[in-house]
């Protein structure tokens, strides 16, 4: 479960930033295509995306199927990257334009303005919505069962069926609760540390 969470998060964070830049691009065809993809991903269930990514290439194009674990990682990464991209976009657009114009007046390049002026303010603005999505990702790892990927809920169900007790599901719930609580605490500390950048 933690492996699914960690790899998917590592993949989704930078991919989301790339998608964000494409959706804000001045190249209209690129912007339109990316926005359409984001709309489709955000508008369909993650479980459906898992099934399409695993079975789709083989059924549609006759390609060999990737491993169930890799398909799960790919689906999670793409799904959360699309959500993250919208959060990034809101954070970037939330930085006052006047600050970016001031950077231009001072002779800074667009890259310098982004990293020295926009980035830290953007990070401060997106911590709260990002924390919600990251915690949701923790719980969504249970959907890996749709592709028969063994994770904590699958193991818990196996024990429930074998011993006819609900205790394993209780332990699984406590794991998710503890993991989510730890992430909530970490994001709270990060938000407090970044309060310096509040404008």
Short mmCIF file of C-alpha atoms in Angstrom, two decimals:
data_model
loop_
_atom_site.label_atom_id
_atom_site.label_comp_id
_atom_site.label_asym_id
_atom_site.label_seq_id
_atom_site.Cartn_x
_atom_site.Cartn_y
_atom_site.Cartn_z
CA UNK A 1 0.00 0.00 0.00
CA UNK A 2 2.78 2.42 0.93
CA UNK A 3 4.71 1.49 -2.21
CA UNK A 4 1.67 2.24 -4.38
CA UNK A 5 1.17 5.54 -2.58
CA UNK A 6 4.80 6.64 -2.72
CA UNK A 7 5.51 5.82 -6.37
CA UNK A 8 2.18 7.25 -7.58
CA UNK A 9 2.77 10.48 -5.66
CA UNK A 10 6.33 10.84 -6.96
CA UNK A 11 5.00 10.38 -10.50
CA UNK A 12 1.95 12.63 -10.14
CA UNK A 13 3.61 15.73 -8.64
CA UNK A 14 5.95 16.60 -11.57
CA UNK A 15 3.52 15.28 -14.19
CA UNK A 16 0.84 17.56 -12.76
CA UNK A 17 3.15 20.57 -13.16
CA UNK A 18 3.80 19.66 -16.81
CA UNK A 19 0.06 19.30 -17.45
CA UNK A 20 -0.51 22.64 -15.69
CA UNK A 21 1.97 24.44 -17.96
CA UNK A 22 0.42 22.83 -21.04
CA UNK A 23 -3.10 23.85 -19.96
CA UNK A 24 -1.85 27.44 -19.54
CA UNK A 25 0.06 27.39 -22.83
CA UNK A 26 -0.43 30.09 -25.45
CA UNK A 27 -0.49 27.32 -28.08
CA UNK A 28 -4.26 26.93 -28.41
CA UNK A 29 -4.41 23.37 -29.89
CA UNK A 30 -2.13 22.05 -27.11
CA UNK A 31 -4.13 23.91 -24.46
CA UNK A 32 -7.44 22.56 -25.82
CA UNK A 33 -6.21 18.94 -25.99
CA UNK A 34 -4.75 19.01 -22.47
CA UNK A 35 -7.85 20.62 -21.00
CA UNK A 36 -10.02 17.97 -22.66
CA UNK A 37 -7.85 15.16 -21.24
CA UNK A 38 -7.99 16.69 -17.76
CA UNK A 39 -11.78 17.01 -18.06
CA UNK A 40 -12.11 13.34 -19.05
CA UNK A 41 -9.81 12.08 -16.30
CA UNK A 42 -11.46 14.18 -13.60
CA UNK A 43 -14.93 13.27 -14.83
CA UNK A 44 -14.58 9.47 -14.85
CA UNK A 45 -14.08 7.02 -11.97
CA UNK A 46 -10.53 6.01 -11.09
CA UNK A 47 -11.58 2.34 -11.06
CA UNK A 48 -12.69 2.64 -14.70
CA UNK A 49 -9.36 4.22 -15.60
CA UNK A 50 -7.53 1.34 -13.90
CA UNK A 51 -9.42 -1.20 -16.00
CA UNK A 52 -8.94 0.74 -19.27
CA UNK A 53 -5.20 1.24 -18.73
CA UNK A 54 -4.65 -2.43 -17.92
CA UNK A 55 -6.91 -4.05 -20.52
CA UNK A 56 -7.14 -1.28 -23.15
CA UNK A 57 -3.78 -1.63 -24.95
CA UNK A 58 -4.28 -5.36 -25.45
CA UNK A 59 -7.93 -5.19 -26.53
CA UNK A 60 -7.59 -2.14 -28.77
CA UNK A 61 -4.10 -2.50 -30.24
CA UNK A 62 -3.06 -6.09 -29.53
CA UNK A 63 -0.18 -4.94 -27.34
CA UNK A 64 1.14 -7.13 -24.52
CA UNK A 65 -0.39 -6.20 -21.16
CA UNK A 66 1.81 -4.43 -18.63
CA UNK A 67 2.03 -5.80 -15.11
CA UNK A 68 -0.96 -5.16 -12.85
CA UNK A 69 1.20 -3.18 -10.43
CA UNK A 70 2.60 -0.93 -13.18
CA UNK A 71 -0.87 -0.36 -14.64
CA UNK A 72 -2.09 0.67 -11.19
CA UNK A 73 0.82 3.08 -10.73
CA UNK A 74 0.24 4.58 -14.20
CA UNK A 75 -3.50 5.05 -13.59
CA UNK A 76 -2.97 6.62 -10.16
CA UNK A 77 -0.21 8.91 -11.44
CA UNK A 78 -2.23 10.19 -14.41
CA UNK A 79 -5.41 10.62 -12.37
CA UNK A 80 -3.79 12.56 -9.56
CA UNK A 81 -1.56 14.54 -11.93
CA UNK A 82 -4.73 15.95 -13.53
CA UNK A 83 -6.11 16.97 -10.15
CA UNK A 84 -2.75 18.41 -9.09
CA UNK A 85 -2.51 20.38 -12.35
CA UNK A 86 -5.71 22.26 -11.51
CA UNK A 87 -4.43 22.98 -8.01
CA UNK A 88 -1.13 24.25 -9.44
CA UNK A 89 -2.97 26.42 -11.96
CA UNK A 90 -5.09 27.98 -9.24
CA UNK A 91 -1.98 28.61 -7.12
CA UNK A 92 -0.07 30.25 -9.98
CA UNK A 93 -2.99 32.42 -11.04
CA UNK A 94 -3.56 33.39 -7.41
CA UNK A 95 -0.21 35.20 -7.25
CA UNK A 96 -0.83 38.90 -7.97
CA UNK A 97 0.14 39.82 -11.54
CA UNK A 98 1.76 43.00 -10.24
CA UNK A 99 4.53 40.96 -8.60
CA UNK A 100 5.37 39.26 -11.87
CA UNK A 101 5.34 42.62 -13.66
CA UNK A 102 7.69 43.99 -10.99
CA UNK A 103 10.07 41.13 -11.73
CA UNK A 104 9.99 42.00 -15.43
CA UNK A 105 10.74 45.65 -14.62
CA UNK A 106 13.77 44.49 -12.62
CA UNK A 107 15.03 42.65 -15.71
CA UNK A 108 14.31 39.11 -14.49
CA UNK A 109 13.67 36.34 -17.01
CA UNK A 110 10.41 34.37 -16.97
CA UNK A 111 12.24 31.44 -15.37
CA UNK A 112 13.68 33.66 -12.63
CA UNK A 113 10.27 35.22 -11.99
CA UNK A 114 8.68 31.78 -11.66
CA UNK A 115 11.26 30.34 -9.27
CA UNK A 116 12.02 33.50 -7.24
CA UNK A 117 8.65 35.24 -7.15
CA UNK A 118 5.80 32.87 -8.02
CA UNK A 119 6.88 29.41 -6.83
CA UNK A 120 7.05 29.87 -3.05
CA UNK A 121 3.82 31.86 -2.96
CA UNK A 122 2.18 29.20 -5.12
CA UNK A 123 3.39 26.43 -2.81
CA UNK A 124 1.95 28.25 0.20
CA UNK A 125 -1.43 28.59 -1.53
CA UNK A 126 -1.66 24.96 -2.64
CA UNK A 127 -0.59 23.18 0.56
CA UNK A 128 -4.14 22.82 1.88
CA UNK A 129 -5.82 21.50 -1.30
CA UNK A 130 -2.79 19.31 -2.06
CA UNK A 131 -2.99 17.75 1.41
CA UNK A 132 -6.60 16.76 0.74
CA UNK A 133 -5.67 15.06 -2.54
CA UNK A 134 -2.64 13.30 -1.05
CA UNK A 135 -4.72 11.90 1.81
CA UNK A 136 -7.35 10.78 -0.72
CA UNK A 137 -4.58 8.99 -2.64
CA UNK A 138 -3.75 7.02 0.52
CA UNK A 139 -7.32 5.71 0.68
CA UNK A 140 -7.62 5.20 -3.09
CA UNK A 141 -4.80 2.64 -3.01
CA UNK A 142 -7.53 0.20 -1.93
CA UNK A 143 -8.89 0.40 -5.50
CA UNK A 144 -5.85 -1.59 -6.65
CA UNK A 145 -7.94 -4.66 -5.74
CA UNK A 146 -9.82 -4.06 -9.00
CA UNK A 147 -6.72 -5.37 -10.82
CA UNK A 148 -5.99 -8.04 -8.19
CA UNK A 149 -2.99 -6.11 -6.87
CA UNK A 150 -2.27 -7.27 -3.35
CA UNK A 151 -2.54 -4.42 -0.87
CA UNK A 152 -3.70 -4.08 2.73
CA UNK A 153 -7.45 -4.33 2.08
CA UNK A 154 -6.98 -7.41 -0.12
CA UNK A 155 -4.99 -9.09 2.67
CA UNK A 156 -7.59 -8.06 5.25
CA UNK A 157 -10.42 -9.56 3.14
CA UNK A 158 -8.43 -12.74 2.73
CA UNK A 159 -8.13 -13.07 6.51
CA UNK A 160 -11.81 -12.22 7.01
CA UNK A 161 -12.86 -14.98 4.59
CA UNK A 162 -10.43 -17.47 6.11
CA UNK A 163 -11.17 -16.91 9.80
CA UNK A 164 -14.69 -15.34 9.68
CA UNK A 165 -13.67 -12.37 11.84
CA UNK A 166 -13.79 -8.62 11.13
CA UNK A 167 -10.66 -7.76 13.11
CA UNK A 168 -8.35 -7.62 10.03
CA UNK A 169 -10.58 -4.96 8.44
CA UNK A 170 -10.45 -2.99 11.69
CA UNK A 171 -6.65 -3.15 11.64
CA UNK A 172 -6.64 -2.02 8.00
CA UNK A 173 -8.89 0.92 8.92
CA UNK A 174 -6.56 1.86 11.79
CA UNK A 175 -3.60 1.77 9.39
CA UNK A 176 -5.32 4.21 7.01
CA UNK A 177 -6.34 6.41 9.92
CA UNK A 178 -2.80 6.51 11.35
CA UNK A 179 -1.19 7.11 7.94
CA UNK A 180 -3.66 9.89 7.11
CA UNK A 181 -3.13 11.42 10.55
CA UNK A 182 0.64 11.46 10.06
CA UNK A 183 0.27 13.13 6.65
CA UNK A 184 -2.15 15.69 8.09
CA UNK A 185 0.40 16.57 10.78
CA UNK A 186 3.22 16.88 8.23
CA UNK A 187 1.16 19.15 5.97
CA UNK A 188 0.16 21.26 8.97
CA UNK A 189 3.83 21.74 9.88
CA UNK A 190 4.67 22.58 6.26
CA UNK A 191 1.83 25.10 6.06
CA UNK A 192 3.03 26.72 9.29
CA UNK A 193 6.60 26.88 8.00
CA UNK A 194 5.50 28.47 4.71
CA UNK A 195 3.30 31.08 6.40
CA UNK A 196 6.30 33.42 5.99
CA UNK A 197 5.40 33.66 2.30
CA UNK A 198 1.82 34.76 2.87
CA UNK A 199 1.09 38.02 1.05
#
